[in-house]
PDB file of C-alpha atoms in Angstrom:
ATOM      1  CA  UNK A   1       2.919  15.972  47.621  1.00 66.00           C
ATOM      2  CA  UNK A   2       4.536  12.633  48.377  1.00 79.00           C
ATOM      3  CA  UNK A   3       1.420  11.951  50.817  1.00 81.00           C
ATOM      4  CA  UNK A   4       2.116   8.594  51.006  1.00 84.00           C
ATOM      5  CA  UNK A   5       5.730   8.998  52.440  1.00 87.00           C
ATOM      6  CA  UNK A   6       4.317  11.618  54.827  1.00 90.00           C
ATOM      7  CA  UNK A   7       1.577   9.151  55.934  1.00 92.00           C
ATOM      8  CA  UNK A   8       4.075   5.815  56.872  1.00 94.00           C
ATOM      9  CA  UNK A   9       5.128   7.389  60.181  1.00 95.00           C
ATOM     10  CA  UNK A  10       1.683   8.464  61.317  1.00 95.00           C
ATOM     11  CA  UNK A  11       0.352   4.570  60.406  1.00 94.00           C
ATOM     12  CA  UNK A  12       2.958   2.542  61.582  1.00 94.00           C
ATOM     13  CA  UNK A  13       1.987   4.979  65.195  1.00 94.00           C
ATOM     14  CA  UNK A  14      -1.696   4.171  65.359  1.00 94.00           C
ATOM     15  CA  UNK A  15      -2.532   1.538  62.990  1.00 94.00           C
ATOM     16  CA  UNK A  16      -0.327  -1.284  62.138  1.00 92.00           C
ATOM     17  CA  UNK A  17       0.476  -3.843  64.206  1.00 89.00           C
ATOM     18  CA  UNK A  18      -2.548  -3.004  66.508  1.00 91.00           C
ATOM     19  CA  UNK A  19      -5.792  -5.639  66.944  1.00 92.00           C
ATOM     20  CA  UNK A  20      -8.470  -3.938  64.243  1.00 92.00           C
ATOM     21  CA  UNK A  21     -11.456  -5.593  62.603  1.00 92.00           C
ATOM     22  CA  UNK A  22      -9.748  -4.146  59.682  1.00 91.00           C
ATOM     23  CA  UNK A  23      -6.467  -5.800  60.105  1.00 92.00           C
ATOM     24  CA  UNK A  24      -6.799  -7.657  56.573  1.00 92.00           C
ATOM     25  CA  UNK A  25      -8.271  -4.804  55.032  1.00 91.00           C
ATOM     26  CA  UNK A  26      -5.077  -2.249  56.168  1.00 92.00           C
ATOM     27  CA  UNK A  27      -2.536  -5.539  54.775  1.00 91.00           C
ATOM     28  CA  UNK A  28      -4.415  -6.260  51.692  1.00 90.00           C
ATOM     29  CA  UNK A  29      -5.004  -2.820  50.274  1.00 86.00           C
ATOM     30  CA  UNK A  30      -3.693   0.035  52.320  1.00 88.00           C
ATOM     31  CA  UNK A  31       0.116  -1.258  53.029  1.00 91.00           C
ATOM     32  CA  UNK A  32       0.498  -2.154  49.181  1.00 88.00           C
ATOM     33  CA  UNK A  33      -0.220   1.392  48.365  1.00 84.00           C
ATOM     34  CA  UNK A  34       1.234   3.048  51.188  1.00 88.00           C
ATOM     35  CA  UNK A  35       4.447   1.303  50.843  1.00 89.00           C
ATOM     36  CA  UNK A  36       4.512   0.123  47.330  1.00 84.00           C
ATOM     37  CA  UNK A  37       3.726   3.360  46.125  1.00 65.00           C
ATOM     38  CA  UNK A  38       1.140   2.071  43.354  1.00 63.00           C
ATOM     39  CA  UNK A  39      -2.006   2.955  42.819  1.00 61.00           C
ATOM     40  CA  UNK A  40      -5.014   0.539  41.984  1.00 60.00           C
ATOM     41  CA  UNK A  41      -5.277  -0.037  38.060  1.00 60.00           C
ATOM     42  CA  UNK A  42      -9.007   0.189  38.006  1.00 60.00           C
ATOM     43  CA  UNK A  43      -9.150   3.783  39.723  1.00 63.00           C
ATOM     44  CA  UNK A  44      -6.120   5.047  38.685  1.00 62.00           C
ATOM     45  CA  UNK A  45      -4.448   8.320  40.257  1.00 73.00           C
ATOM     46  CA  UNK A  46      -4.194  11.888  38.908  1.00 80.00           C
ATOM     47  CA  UNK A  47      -1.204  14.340  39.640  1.00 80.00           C
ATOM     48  CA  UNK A  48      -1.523  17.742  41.198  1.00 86.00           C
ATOM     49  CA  UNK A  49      -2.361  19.386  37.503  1.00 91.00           C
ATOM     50  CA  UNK A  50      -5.452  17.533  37.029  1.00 90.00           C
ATOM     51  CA  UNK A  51      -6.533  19.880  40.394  1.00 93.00           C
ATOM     52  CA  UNK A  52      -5.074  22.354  38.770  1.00 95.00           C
ATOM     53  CA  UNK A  53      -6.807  22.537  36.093  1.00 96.00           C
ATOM     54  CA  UNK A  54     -10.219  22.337  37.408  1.00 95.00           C
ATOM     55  CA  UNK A  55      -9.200  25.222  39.506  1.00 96.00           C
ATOM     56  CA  UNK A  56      -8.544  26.930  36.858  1.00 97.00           C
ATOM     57  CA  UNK A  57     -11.790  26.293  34.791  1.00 96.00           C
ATOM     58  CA  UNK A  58     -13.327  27.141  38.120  1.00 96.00           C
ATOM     59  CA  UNK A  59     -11.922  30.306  38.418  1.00 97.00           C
ATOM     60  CA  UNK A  60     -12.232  31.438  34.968  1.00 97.00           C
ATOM     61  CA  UNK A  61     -16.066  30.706  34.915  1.00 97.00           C
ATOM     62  CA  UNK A  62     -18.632  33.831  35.336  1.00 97.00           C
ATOM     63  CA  UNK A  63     -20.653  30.728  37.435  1.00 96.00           C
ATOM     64  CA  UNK A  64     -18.864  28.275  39.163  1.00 96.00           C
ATOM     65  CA  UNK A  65     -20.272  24.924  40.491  1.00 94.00           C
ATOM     66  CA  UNK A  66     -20.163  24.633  44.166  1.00 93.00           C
ATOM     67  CA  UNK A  67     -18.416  20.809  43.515  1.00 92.00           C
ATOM     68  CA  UNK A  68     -16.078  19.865  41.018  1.00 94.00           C
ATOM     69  CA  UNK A  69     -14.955  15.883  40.533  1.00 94.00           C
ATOM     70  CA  UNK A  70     -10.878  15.109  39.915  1.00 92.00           C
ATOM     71  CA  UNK A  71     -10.791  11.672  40.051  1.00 88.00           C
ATOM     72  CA  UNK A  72     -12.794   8.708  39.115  1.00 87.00           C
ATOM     73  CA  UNK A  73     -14.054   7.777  42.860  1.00 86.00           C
ATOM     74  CA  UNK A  74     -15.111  11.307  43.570  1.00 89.00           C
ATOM     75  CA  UNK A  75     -17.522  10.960  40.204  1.00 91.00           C
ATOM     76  CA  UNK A  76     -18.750   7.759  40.899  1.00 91.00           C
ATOM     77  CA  UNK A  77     -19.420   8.483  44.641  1.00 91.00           C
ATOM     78  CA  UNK A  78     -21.429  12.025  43.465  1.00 92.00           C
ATOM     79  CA  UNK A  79     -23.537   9.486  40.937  1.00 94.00           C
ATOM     80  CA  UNK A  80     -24.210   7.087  43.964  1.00 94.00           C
ATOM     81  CA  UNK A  81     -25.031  10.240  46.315  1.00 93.00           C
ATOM     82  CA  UNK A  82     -27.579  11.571  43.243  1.00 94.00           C
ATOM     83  CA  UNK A  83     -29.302   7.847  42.780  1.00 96.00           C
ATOM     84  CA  UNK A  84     -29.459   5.989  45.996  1.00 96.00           C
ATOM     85  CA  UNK A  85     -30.977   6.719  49.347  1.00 95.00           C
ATOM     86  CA  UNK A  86     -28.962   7.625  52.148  1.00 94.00           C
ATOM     87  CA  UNK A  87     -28.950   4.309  53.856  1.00 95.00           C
ATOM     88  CA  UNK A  88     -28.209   2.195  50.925  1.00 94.00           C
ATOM     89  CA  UNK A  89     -25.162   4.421  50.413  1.00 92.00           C
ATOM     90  CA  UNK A  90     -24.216   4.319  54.053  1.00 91.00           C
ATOM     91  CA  UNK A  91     -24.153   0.798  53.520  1.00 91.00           C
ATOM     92  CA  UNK A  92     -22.085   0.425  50.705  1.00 88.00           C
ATOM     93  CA  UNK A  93     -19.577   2.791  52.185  1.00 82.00           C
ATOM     94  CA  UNK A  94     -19.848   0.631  55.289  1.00 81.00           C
TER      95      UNK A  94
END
């Protein structure tokens, strides 16, 4: 979907360069990806067929969940949703 490429113009508009409590955060961890083009080792990134194929399971069954995860954030942040109060996780995703 080359998001990344899409998304360069649109930040370089509103974000960089501009004063921002999260001015370290955006050249630390958003430029390398946005630019670089890799994504973190720990989390890892899945291609369109991974979607794909859950839409497809999804589809096929007689009783679909409402939800289905991809990727490894979107697991871990429905495991932290399930275990921890709404403020601690507000917090966290602070």
């Amino acid at each position: 979907t080359e998001i990344r490429v899409k998304s360069r113009p649109h930040y370089e508009k509103w974000i960089k360069g501009r004063p921002s409590h999260w001015a370290e955060f955006y050249a630390k961890t958003v430029e390398p990806r946005l630019y670089d083009g890799k994504p973190p080792a720990d989390w890892g990134e899945l291609g369109p067929e991974a979607v794909t194929a859950k839409l497809i399971h999804a589809l096929d069954s007689p009783r679909p969940r409402p939800r289905y995860y991809v990727t490894r954030p979107t697991y871990v942040a429905g495991l932290m949703k399930r275990l921890l109060p709404t403020r601690t996780l507000d917090r966290i995703l602070r």
